[in-house]
Amino acid sequence: MADDIAQLADALSKTHVGDGELSYKGRGLKLDNAESVEELVHEIEQYQGLRALRLEGNTVGVEAAQAIAKALKSKDQLQRCHWSDMFTGRLRSEIPTALRSLGSALMSAGARLTELDLSDNAFGPDGVKGIEQLLKSPSCHSLRELRLNNCGMGIGGGKILAAALIESHKQSSALGAPLKLRVFIAGRNRLENEGATALAQAFQLLGSLEEVHMPQNGINHAGVAALASAMRHNPELRVLNLNDNTFTKRGALAMAQALRHLRNVQVINFGDCLVRSEGAVALAAVLREGLPILKELNLSFGEITEAAALVVAQTVMDKPHMEKVDLNGNCLGEEGCEALREAMENMDKGDMLASLSDDEGEPDDDDDEDDDDDDDEEEEDEDADDYNNGEEENEDEDDKAMKENGVTSKDSSPAKPQSPPEVLSFLSCPSAEKLLQLGEKRTSLEQQVDLSDPDKAADVLLKISSVYSEEPETKTAVLETIDSVLKKLLSGSALQSCCFLSTLLVLMGLLKGEGKARKVPLVPGQLLCLEHAVQQDYFTQDHAALLHTFLSRNGEALKSCSSARERLSSALQKRCDAKY
């Protein structure tokens, strides 16, 4: 009886399963030579209208591949090649030869592939060379899905693959039917920044991607920024999975900029990407103003603190299609986890929150992490230099995008007119007397701030508000200047405002920044100026909610300004309550 079942299972495993598919999937066959594939070759030759061939889960040698290739030369209707996990135990030097034989056969047959899956074949850069000509050929001009997960391509393989896709698009466009790849999967390939940046150029050119999966590739902010720029040119993107790469703040901001332009994204997986709190808040801002049909958001294991997680949670309230929010493995602490669950339940969204069982607990308030962050920043800066030196075209695109969205680096900010000496004197050593002496030149302080440089903008704001006093003339001068500066800084997009407010929170010690982020010793007047600001029309309820969330979750902060802190907290609470 057991033998009969085994024979039946064997027959079923290779049966014609419909839709023109011949499957030898998962049979564990060791196919070394022509003799070992006689049955398979016969099946292929006899199969009229063969459209899909499944060979995954076997191991194919060079001679066997050549025999299979010979049979495929007459199969011009073949569209789907499921050839993952097909070279187990083979020498890496064998695999490119086998792939070239199979690719040549497809080209000779005039096949027009729509799917090519070579995942879980550890063929390295040489393996990519084995499919290079196939990818460039007319047989792949029709390709819709390319799956190369866990192939060990490395930087070199990534560059070869990118060049092949670019050439395929060029040739297919010349023939009037450009390559329109929809699904690209290349996780666990050690692509790093250079490989990711090369592929980003191809993605930008294609403009047709709907799913991109590139988890666990050792990509940091420079490569993430290049990919983000490319994603903006793929308006039909639905799924973006960059799990287990390293965004940090710079990568998260670049990705947030890109997501502002995409309306069809349904799944975002940035888990284990070191998004951190500033990055999470930026992504929340984009979620608030865009991503209308988002279903899943994964920001797990990203060193996100309680307040930032709550800001993310608040943004899902108006997302009717949202099904799952994953914030597991962050730094919320027991009370933070409970607060997050309660917030989601109060919005009647409790069932969409993923488990928080792996929470890392509240972060320690020591300097060790800052030291580590400094090292990370130095390493990332070196990578950024390499990226900038080698990819001027992408750099220009990134600068354009960042200028548009107002979160550029200082180097890319437009030149400002020379400031009057009196203004520079005030900023170097602020005092009420100097501010009053400026008179009408106080308007020059507004020119000192720009949405493209939130760090400087927050610093200028705190310097102006530091000279606040109840003396009528000084109070009026300070508040009028604060109003003009904040009107400018909060007049842009949700992302622009968020970047400025996040930076302000870092300087105030309410949000842990990256690397060498500094805290400014605060005086009560600075908080009283914010109390005034939150009551003005330019300070929206969303702005107030962001500040209130961080202020209320940092009970020990601003002890030296306890009375002013309470006044600000009360004003924020009233502003938030007015929303409901």
Coordinates of C-alpha atoms in Angstrom, one line a residue:
M1 CA 0.0 0.0 0.0
A2 CA 2.8 2.4 0.9
D3 CA 4.5 1.7 -2.4
D4 CA 1.3 2.4 -4.3
I5 CA 1.0 5.8 -2.5
A6 CA 4.6 6.6 -3.2
Q7 CA 4.1 5.8 -6.9
L8 CA 1.0 7.8 -7.1
A9 CA 2.7 10.8 -5.4
D10 CA 5.6 10.4 -7.8
A11 CA 3.3 10.4 -10.8
L12 CA 1.3 13.4 -9.5
S13 CA 4.5 15.4 -8.9
K14 CA 5.4 15.4 -12.6
T15 CA 2.0 15.4 -14.1
H16 CA 0.8 18.0 -16.5
V17 CA -0.9 20.3 -13.9
G18 CA -2.9 22.5 -16.3
D19 CA -2.2 25.9 -17.8
G20 CA 0.5 24.4 -19.9
E21 CA 2.7 23.5 -16.9
L22 CA 5.1 20.6 -16.6
S23 CA 6.3 20.1 -13.0
Y24 CA 9.2 18.2 -11.6
K25 CA 9.1 20.4 -8.5
G26 CA 10.7 19.1 -5.3
R27 CA 11.5 15.6 -6.5
G28 CA 15.1 15.8 -5.2
L29 CA 16.5 14.3 -8.4
K30 CA 20.3 14.4 -8.9
L31 CA 20.5 15.1 -12.6
D32 CA 24.2 14.8 -13.6
N33 CA 24.1 13.8 -17.3
A34 CA 22.0 13.3 -20.4
E35 CA 21.0 9.8 -19.3
S36 CA 19.6 11.0 -16.0
V37 CA 17.2 13.4 -17.7
E38 CA 16.0 11.2 -20.5
E39 CA 12.5 11.0 -18.9
L40 CA 12.3 14.8 -18.4
V41 CA 13.6 15.5 -21.9
H42 CA 11.0 13.2 -23.3
E43 CA 8.2 14.9 -21.3
I44 CA 9.3 18.3 -22.6
E45 CA 9.6 17.2 -26.2
Q46 CA 6.1 15.6 -26.1
Y47 CA 4.4 18.5 -24.3
Q48 CA 2.6 20.5 -26.9
G49 CA 1.9 24.1 -25.8
L50 CA 4.4 24.0 -22.9
R51 CA 4.1 27.4 -21.0
A52 CA 5.7 26.7 -17.6
L53 CA 8.5 24.4 -16.5
R54 CA 9.1 23.8 -12.8
L55 CA 12.5 22.3 -12.0
E56 CA 12.9 23.6 -8.4
G57 CA 14.1 21.3 -5.7
N58 CA 16.3 19.2 -7.9
T59 CA 20.0 19.5 -8.7
V60 CA 21.1 19.9 -12.3
G61 CA 24.6 19.5 -13.7
V62 CA 26.1 20.9 -16.8
E63 CA 25.5 17.9 -19.1
A64 CA 21.9 17.5 -17.8
A65 CA 21.3 21.2 -18.4
Q66 CA 22.6 20.9 -22.0
A67 CA 20.3 18.0 -22.6
I68 CA 17.3 19.9 -21.2
A69 CA 18.3 22.9 -23.3
K70 CA 18.2 20.9 -26.5
A71 CA 14.6 19.9 -25.8
L72 CA 13.7 23.5 -25.0
K73 CA 14.9 24.8 -28.4
S74 CA 11.5 24.0 -29.9
K75 CA 9.4 25.4 -27.1
D76 CA 8.5 28.9 -28.3
Q77 CA 5.4 29.2 -26.1
L78 CA 7.3 28.8 -22.9
Q79 CA 6.6 31.8 -20.6
R80 CA 7.4 30.8 -17.0
C81 CA 10.6 29.2 -15.8
H82 CA 10.5 28.2 -12.1
W83 CA 14.1 27.2 -11.6
S84 CA 14.8 28.0 -8.0
D85 CA 17.0 25.8 -5.8
M86 CA 18.2 23.9 -8.8
F87 CA 21.9 23.6 -8.3
T88 CA 22.3 22.3 -4.7
G89 CA 25.8 20.7 -4.3
R90 CA 27.1 21.9 -7.7
L91 CA 30.3 23.8 -8.0
R92 CA 29.9 27.5 -8.5
S93 CA 31.9 27.2 -11.7
E94 CA 29.4 24.8 -13.2
I95 CA 26.3 27.0 -12.7
P96 CA 27.1 29.8 -15.2
T97 CA 27.7 27.2 -17.9
A98 CA 24.4 25.4 -17.2
L99 CA 22.5 28.7 -17.1
R100 CA 24.0 29.8 -20.4
S101 CA 22.9 26.6 -22.1
L102 CA 19.4 27.0 -20.8
G103 CA 19.3 30.7 -21.7
S104 CA 20.6 30.1 -25.2
A105 CA 17.9 27.5 -25.8
L106 CA 15.2 29.9 -24.8
M107 CA 16.6 32.6 -27.1
S108 CA 16.8 30.1 -30.0
A109 CA 13.2 29.0 -29.4
G110 CA 12.0 32.6 -29.5
A111 CA 10.4 32.1 -26.2
R112 CA 8.8 35.2 -24.6
L113 CA 9.2 34.9 -20.8
T114 CA 6.9 36.5 -18.3
E115 CA 8.4 34.9 -15.1
L116 CA 11.9 33.9 -14.3
D117 CA 12.7 32.5 -10.8
L118 CA 16.2 31.5 -10.0
S119 CA 16.0 32.1 -6.3
D120 CA 18.0 30.0 -3.7
N121 CA 20.8 29.3 -6.2
A122 CA 24.0 30.4 -4.7
F123 CA 25.6 31.3 -8.0
G124 CA 27.2 34.6 -7.1
P125 CA 28.3 37.3 -9.6
D126 CA 29.3 34.6 -12.1
G127 CA 25.8 33.2 -12.1
V128 CA 24.4 36.6 -13.0
K129 CA 26.8 36.6 -16.0
G130 CA 25.2 33.2 -16.9
I131 CA 21.8 34.9 -17.4
E132 CA 23.1 38.3 -18.6
Q133 CA 22.6 37.6 -22.4
L134 CA 19.2 36.1 -21.7
L135 CA 18.0 39.1 -19.8
K136 CA 19.2 41.4 -22.6
S137 CA 17.5 39.3 -25.3
P138 CA 14.0 39.7 -26.8
S139 CA 13.1 36.6 -24.8
C140 CA 13.1 38.8 -21.7
H141 CA 11.6 41.9 -23.2
S142 CA 8.3 40.6 -22.0
L143 CA 9.5 39.8 -18.5
R144 CA 7.0 40.7 -15.7
E145 CA 8.5 38.9 -12.7
L146 CA 12.2 38.4 -11.9
R147 CA 13.0 36.5 -8.7
L148 CA 16.6 36.2 -7.6
N149 CA 16.2 35.8 -3.9
N150 CA 19.2 34.4 -1.9
C151 CA 21.6 34.1 -4.8
G152 CA 24.7 35.7 -3.3
M153 CA 25.0 38.1 -6.2
G154 CA 27.0 40.6 -4.2
I155 CA 27.9 44.1 -5.5
G156 CA 29.3 42.9 -8.7
G157 CA 26.3 40.8 -9.5
G158 CA 24.0 43.6 -8.7
K159 CA 25.8 45.9 -11.1
I160 CA 25.8 43.3 -13.9
L161 CA 22.1 42.7 -13.3
A162 CA 21.3 46.4 -13.4
A163 CA 23.2 46.9 -16.6
A164 CA 21.4 44.0 -18.2
L165 CA 18.0 45.4 -17.3
I166 CA 18.9 48.8 -18.6
E167 CA 20.1 47.3 -21.9
S168 CA 16.9 45.2 -22.1
H169 CA 14.8 48.3 -21.6
K170 CA 16.8 50.2 -24.2
Q171 CA 16.5 47.5 -26.8
S172 CA 12.8 46.7 -26.1
S173 CA 12.0 50.4 -26.3
A174 CA 13.6 50.7 -29.6
L175 CA 11.3 47.9 -30.8
G176 CA 8.3 49.9 -29.6
A177 CA 7.4 47.6 -26.6
P178 CA 9.5 48.7 -23.6
L179 CA 10.3 46.2 -20.8
K180 CA 7.7 46.5 -18.1
L181 CA 9.0 44.5 -15.1
R182 CA 6.4 44.5 -12.3
V183 CA 7.9 42.2 -9.6
F184 CA 11.5 42.3 -8.5
I185 CA 12.8 40.1 -5.7
A186 CA 16.4 40.0 -4.7
G187 CA 16.6 39.6 -0.9
R188 CA 19.7 38.2 0.8
N189 CA 22.2 39.0 -1.9
R190 CA 24.8 41.3 -0.2
L191 CA 24.1 44.0 -2.7
E192 CA 25.2 46.8 -0.3
N193 CA 25.1 50.4 -1.4
E194 CA 26.8 50.1 -4.7
G195 CA 24.6 47.2 -5.9
A196 CA 21.5 48.9 -4.7
T197 CA 22.4 52.2 -6.3
A198 CA 23.1 50.5 -9.7
L199 CA 19.7 48.7 -9.5
A200 CA 18.1 52.0 -8.6
Q201 CA 19.1 53.4 -11.9
A202 CA 17.4 50.5 -13.7
F203 CA 14.3 50.9 -11.5
Q204 CA 14.0 54.6 -12.3
L205 CA 14.3 53.8 -16.0
L206 CA 11.7 51.0 -15.9
G207 CA 9.0 53.0 -14.1
S208 CA 6.7 49.9 -14.1
L209 CA 7.5 48.2 -10.8
E210 CA 4.6 47.1 -8.6
E211 CA 6.5 45.0 -6.0
V212 CA 10.1 45.4 -4.8
H213 CA 11.5 43.0 -2.3
M214 CA 15.2 43.6 -1.3
P215 CA 15.5 42.5 2.4
Q216 CA 18.8 41.7 4.1
N217 CA 21.2 43.3 1.6
G218 CA 23.5 45.4 3.8
I219 CA 22.2 48.6 2.4
N220 CA 22.5 51.8 4.5
H221 CA 21.2 55.3 4.0
A222 CA 23.1 56.1 0.8
G223 CA 21.7 53.1 -1.0
V224 CA 18.3 53.6 0.6
A225 CA 18.2 57.2 -0.7
A226 CA 19.0 56.0 -4.3
L227 CA 16.2 53.4 -4.1
A228 CA 13.9 56.0 -2.7
S229 CA 14.6 58.3 -5.6
A230 CA 13.9 55.5 -8.0
M231 CA 10.7 54.5 -6.4
R232 CA 9.2 57.9 -7.1
H233 CA 9.3 57.0 -10.8
N234 CA 7.3 53.9 -10.3
P235 CA 3.8 55.2 -9.6
E236 CA 2.1 51.8 -9.6
L237 CA 4.3 50.5 -6.7
R238 CA 2.1 48.4 -4.3
V239 CA 4.7 46.5 -2.1
L240 CA 8.0 47.8 -0.8
N241 CA 10.0 45.4 1.3
L242 CA 13.4 46.5 2.5
N243 CA 13.4 44.6 5.8
D244 CA 16.8 44.2 7.6
N245 CA 18.7 47.0 5.9
T246 CA 20.0 50.1 7.7
F247 CA 18.0 53.3 7.1
T248 CA 18.9 55.5 10.1
K249 CA 17.4 59.0 10.1
R250 CA 18.8 60.0 6.7
G251 CA 17.5 56.9 4.9
A252 CA 14.1 57.2 6.6
L253 CA 13.7 60.8 5.5
A254 CA 14.7 60.0 1.9
M255 CA 12.2 57.2 1.8
A256 CA 9.5 59.4 3.4
Q257 CA 10.0 61.9 0.6
A258 CA 9.5 59.3 -2.0
L259 CA 6.4 57.8 -0.4
R260 CA 4.7 61.2 -0.6
H261 CA 4.5 60.8 -4.3
L262 CA 3.1 57.2 -4.3
R263 CA -0.6 56.7 -4.1
N264 CA -0.9 52.9 -4.7
V265 CA 1.3 51.5 -2.0
Q266 CA -0.4 48.8 0.1
V267 CA 2.4 47.1 2.0
I268 CA 5.5 48.8 3.6
N269 CA 8.0 46.5 5.3
F270 CA 10.8 48.6 6.9
G271 CA 11.2 46.2 9.9
D272 CA 14.6 45.8 11.4
C273 CA 15.8 48.8 9.4
L274 CA 16.9 51.1 12.3
V275 CA 14.3 53.6 11.3
R276 CA 14.5 55.1 14.9
S277 CA 12.1 57.6 16.3
E278 CA 12.8 60.6 14.0
G279 CA 12.4 58.4 11.0
A280 CA 9.2 56.9 12.4
V281 CA 7.7 60.3 12.9
A282 CA 8.6 61.4 9.4
L283 CA 7.0 58.3 8.0
A284 CA 3.9 59.0 10.1
A285 CA 3.7 62.5 8.6
V286 CA 3.6 60.9 5.1
L287 CA 1.0 58.4 6.3
R288 CA -1.1 61.3 7.5
E289 CA -1.1 63.2 4.2
G290 CA -0.8 60.3 1.7
L291 CA -0.7 56.6 1.2
P292 CA -4.5 56.4 1.0
I293 CA -4.8 52.6 0.4
L294 CA -2.0 51.4 2.8
K295 CA -2.9 48.0 4.3
E296 CA 0.3 46.9 6.2
L297 CA 3.0 48.9 7.9
N298 CA 6.0 47.1 9.5
L299 CA 8.3 49.3 11.6
S300 CA 9.4 46.5 13.9
F301 CA 12.8 46.3 15.6
G302 CA 13.7 49.9 14.7
E303 CA 14.7 51.4 18.1
I304 CA 11.5 53.4 18.1
T305 CA 10.5 54.9 21.5
E306 CA 7.0 55.1 23.0
A307 CA 6.1 58.6 21.9
A308 CA 7.1 58.0 18.3
A309 CA 5.2 54.7 18.2
L310 CA 2.1 56.6 19.5
V311 CA 2.5 59.2 16.8
V312 CA 2.6 56.3 14.2
A313 CA -0.5 54.8 15.8
Q314 CA -2.4 58.1 15.6
T315 CA -2.0 58.3 11.9
V316 CA -3.8 55.0 11.2
M317 CA -7.1 56.3 12.5
D318 CA -8.2 57.7 9.2
K319 CA -6.8 54.8 7.1
P320 CA -9.9 52.7 6.1
H321 CA -7.9 50.0 4.4
M322 CA -5.3 49.5 7.2
E323 CA -5.1 45.8 8.3
K324 CA -1.8 45.5 10.3
V325 CA 0.6 47.7 12.1
D326 CA 3.8 46.0 13.4
L327 CA 5.7 47.9 16.0
N328 CA 7.1 44.8 17.8
G329 CA 10.7 44.7 19.0
N330 CA 11.1 48.5 19.6
C331 CA 11.9 50.4 22.8
L332 CA 8.5 51.1 24.3
G333 CA 8.8 49.5 27.8
E334 CA 5.9 47.9 29.6
E335 CA 4.0 51.1 30.1
G336 CA 4.6 52.1 26.5
C337 CA 3.3 48.8 25.2
E338 CA 0.2 49.2 27.3
A339 CA -0.3 52.8 26.2
L340 CA 0.1 51.8 22.5
R341 CA -2.5 49.0 22.9
E342 CA -4.9 51.4 24.7
A343 CA -4.5 54.0 22.0
M344 CA -5.2 51.5 19.2
E345 CA -8.2 50.1 21.1
N346 CA -9.6 53.6 21.8
M347 CA -9.6 54.1 18.0
D348 CA -11.3 50.7 17.6
K349 CA -8.2 49.5 15.8
G350 CA -6.8 47.1 18.5
D351 CA -7.1 44.0 16.3
M352 CA -4.7 45.4 13.7
L353 CA -1.8 45.9 16.1
A354 CA 0.7 43.1 15.9
S355 CA 2.2 41.4 19.0
L356 CA 4.5 43.4 21.1
S357 CA 6.0 40.4 22.8
D358 CA 9.6 41.1 21.7
D359 CA 9.7 44.7 22.9
E360 CA 13.3 45.8 23.9
G361 CA 12.2 47.9 26.8
E362 CA 12.9 51.6 27.3
P363 CA 16.3 52.8 26.1
D364 CA 19.0 53.6 28.6
D365 CA 19.9 57.3 29.2
D366 CA 23.6 56.8 28.8
D367 CA 26.1 57.9 26.3
D368 CA 27.1 54.5 25.0
E369 CA 24.6 54.5 22.2
D370 CA 25.6 57.9 21.2
D371 CA 29.2 56.8 20.8
D372 CA 28.0 53.9 18.6
D373 CA 25.8 56.2 16.6
D374 CA 28.8 58.5 16.0
D375 CA 30.7 55.5 14.6
D376 CA 27.7 54.6 12.4
E377 CA 27.6 58.2 11.1
E378 CA 31.3 58.2 10.2
E379 CA 30.9 54.9 8.4
E380 CA 27.8 56.1 6.6
D381 CA 29.5 59.3 5.6
E382 CA 32.3 57.3 3.9
D383 CA 29.6 55.3 2.1
A384 CA 27.9 58.5 1.1
D385 CA 31.1 59.9 -0.3
D386 CA 31.5 56.8 -2.5
Y387 CA 27.9 57.0 -3.6
N388 CA 28.2 60.7 -4.4
N389 CA 31.4 60.3 -6.3
G390 CA 30.1 57.5 -8.4
E391 CA 26.4 58.4 -9.0
E392 CA 26.1 62.1 -9.9
E393 CA 22.8 61.6 -11.7
N394 CA 21.2 60.1 -8.7
E395 CA 22.7 62.7 -6.5
D396 CA 21.0 65.4 -8.6
E397 CA 17.7 63.6 -8.4
D398 CA 18.0 63.3 -4.6
D399 CA 18.9 67.0 -4.2
K400 CA 15.9 67.9 -6.4
A401 CA 13.6 65.7 -4.3
M402 CA 14.9 67.0 -1.0
K403 CA 14.7 70.6 -2.0
E404 CA 11.1 70.1 -3.0
N405 CA 10.3 68.4 0.3
G406 CA 12.3 70.7 2.5
V407 CA 14.6 68.3 4.3
T408 CA 17.9 68.8 2.5
S409 CA 21.3 68.9 4.0
K410 CA 22.9 72.2 4.6
D411 CA 25.2 71.8 1.6
S412 CA 22.3 71.6 -0.8
S413 CA 20.4 74.6 0.6
P414 CA 20.1 77.6 -1.7
A415 CA 22.5 80.5 -0.9
K416 CA 20.9 83.2 1.2
P417 CA 21.5 86.9 1.0
Q418 CA 24.1 88.3 3.4
S419 CA 22.5 89.1 6.8
P420 CA 22.9 92.5 8.5
P421 CA 25.7 92.5 11.1
E422 CA 23.2 93.3 13.8
V423 CA 21.2 90.2 13.0
L424 CA 24.3 88.0 13.1
S425 CA 25.3 89.7 16.4
F426 CA 22.0 88.8 17.9
L427 CA 22.2 85.2 16.8
S428 CA 25.7 84.8 18.1
C429 CA 24.8 86.2 21.6
P430 CA 21.0 86.7 21.9
S431 CA 19.6 89.4 24.2
A432 CA 16.4 91.4 24.5
E433 CA 18.3 94.6 24.0
K434 CA 19.7 93.5 20.7
L435 CA 16.4 92.2 19.5
L436 CA 14.7 95.5 20.2
Q437 CA 17.5 97.4 18.6
L438 CA 16.9 95.5 15.4
G439 CA 13.6 97.3 14.9
E440 CA 12.3 96.6 11.4
K441 CA 15.4 94.5 10.7
R442 CA 13.8 91.8 12.8
T443 CA 12.2 90.6 9.6
S444 CA 15.8 89.5 8.6
L445 CA 15.5 86.8 11.3
E446 CA 12.7 85.2 9.3
Q447 CA 15.2 85.0 6.3
Q448 CA 17.6 83.1 8.5
V449 CA 15.3 80.1 8.6
D450 CA 14.5 77.7 5.7
L451 CA 12.5 74.5 5.5
S452 CA 15.5 72.9 3.9
D453 CA 17.6 73.2 7.1
P454 CA 15.4 72.2 10.1
D455 CA 18.5 72.1 12.4
K456 CA 19.3 75.8 11.9
A457 CA 15.6 76.8 11.9
A458 CA 15.0 75.2 15.3
D459 CA 18.2 76.7 16.7
V460 CA 17.2 80.2 15.5
L461 CA 13.7 79.8 17.0
L462 CA 15.1 78.8 20.4
K463 CA 17.5 81.8 20.3
I464 CA 14.7 84.2 19.7
S465 CA 12.4 82.8 22.3
S466 CA 15.3 82.6 24.9
V467 CA 15.1 86.4 25.4
Y468 CA 11.3 86.4 26.1
S469 CA 10.2 88.3 29.2
E470 CA 6.9 89.8 30.5
E471 CA 8.2 93.3 29.8
P472 CA 5.6 94.6 27.3
E473 CA 7.9 95.9 24.6
T474 CA 10.1 92.8 24.7
K475 CA 7.2 90.4 24.9
T476 CA 5.6 91.9 21.8
A477 CA 8.8 91.9 19.8
V478 CA 9.6 88.3 20.7
L479 CA 6.1 87.0 20.0
E480 CA 5.8 88.9 16.7
T481 CA 9.1 87.5 15.5
I482 CA 8.2 84.0 16.7
D483 CA 4.9 84.2 14.8
S484 CA 6.6 85.3 11.5
V485 CA 9.3 82.6 11.8
L486 CA 6.8 79.8 12.6
K487 CA 4.3 80.8 10.0
K488 CA 7.1 80.2 7.4
L489 CA 8.3 76.9 9.0
L490 CA 4.9 75.4 9.4
S491 CA 3.4 76.4 6.0
G492 CA 4.8 73.5 4.0
S493 CA 3.8 69.9 3.7
A494 CA 3.2 67.6 6.7
L495 CA 6.6 66.1 6.1
Q496 CA 8.3 69.5 6.1
S497 CA 6.6 70.6 9.3
C498 CA 7.3 67.2 10.9
C499 CA 11.1 67.4 10.2
F500 CA 11.3 70.8 11.8
L501 CA 9.2 69.9 14.8
S502 CA 11.2 66.7 15.3
T503 CA 14.4 68.6 15.3
L504 CA 13.0 71.1 17.8
L505 CA 12.0 68.2 20.0
V506 CA 15.6 66.8 19.9
L507 CA 17.0 70.2 20.9
M508 CA 14.5 70.4 23.7
G509 CA 15.5 66.9 25.0
L510 CA 12.1 65.4 24.3
L511 CA 13.3 63.1 21.5
K512 CA 16.5 61.2 21.3
G513 CA 18.4 62.2 18.1
E514 CA 21.1 60.3 16.3
G515 CA 24.8 60.7 16.7
K516 CA 26.0 64.0 18.0
A517 CA 22.5 65.5 18.5
R518 CA 22.7 68.1 21.1
K519 CA 20.2 69.4 23.7
V520 CA 19.8 73.1 24.4
P521 CA 19.5 74.2 28.0
L522 CA 16.0 75.7 28.1
V523 CA 14.6 78.6 29.9
P524 CA 10.9 79.2 30.8
G525 CA 10.5 81.9 28.1
Q526 CA 11.1 79.4 25.3
L527 CA 8.2 77.2 26.5
L528 CA 5.9 80.3 27.0
C529 CA 6.6 81.3 23.4
L530 CA 5.5 77.8 22.3
E531 CA 2.4 78.2 24.5
H532 CA 1.6 81.3 22.6
A533 CA 2.3 79.7 19.2
V534 CA 0.1 76.6 19.7
Q535 CA -2.9 78.9 20.1
Q536 CA -2.3 80.5 16.7
D537 CA -3.9 79.4 13.4
Y538 CA -0.6 78.5 11.8
F539 CA -0.1 75.8 14.5
T540 CA -2.4 73.0 13.4
Q541 CA -4.0 70.4 15.6
D542 CA -1.6 67.8 14.0
H543 CA 1.4 69.9 15.0
A544 CA -0.1 70.2 18.5
A545 CA -0.7 66.5 18.8
L546 CA 2.9 65.7 17.9
L547 CA 4.3 68.0 20.5
H548 CA 1.8 66.9 23.1
T549 CA 2.6 63.3 22.6
F550 CA 6.3 63.8 23.2
L551 CA 5.8 66.2 26.1
S552 CA 3.3 64.0 27.9
R553 CA 5.5 60.9 27.5
N554 CA 8.6 62.6 29.0
G555 CA 7.5 63.4 32.5
E556 CA 11.0 64.0 33.8
A557 CA 11.9 66.4 31.0
L558 CA 12.0 70.2 31.5
K559 CA 12.1 70.0 35.3
S560 CA 13.8 73.4 35.5
C561 CA 10.8 74.9 33.7
S562 CA 8.0 73.1 35.5
S563 CA 5.5 76.0 35.6
A564 CA 6.1 76.9 32.0
R565 CA 6.0 73.3 31.1
E566 CA 2.5 72.9 32.7
R567 CA 1.2 76.0 30.8
L568 CA 2.5 74.6 27.5
S569 CA 1.1 71.2 28.2
S570 CA -2.3 72.7 29.0
A571 CA -2.4 74.7 25.8
L572 CA -1.4 71.7 23.8
Q573 CA -4.1 69.6 25.4
K574 CA -6.8 72.2 24.7
R575 CA -5.6 72.4 21.0
C576 CA -5.8 68.6 20.7
D577 CA -9.2 68.4 22.3
A578 CA -10.6 70.9 19.9
K579 CA -10.1 68.4 17.1
Y580 CA -12.6 66.0 18.6

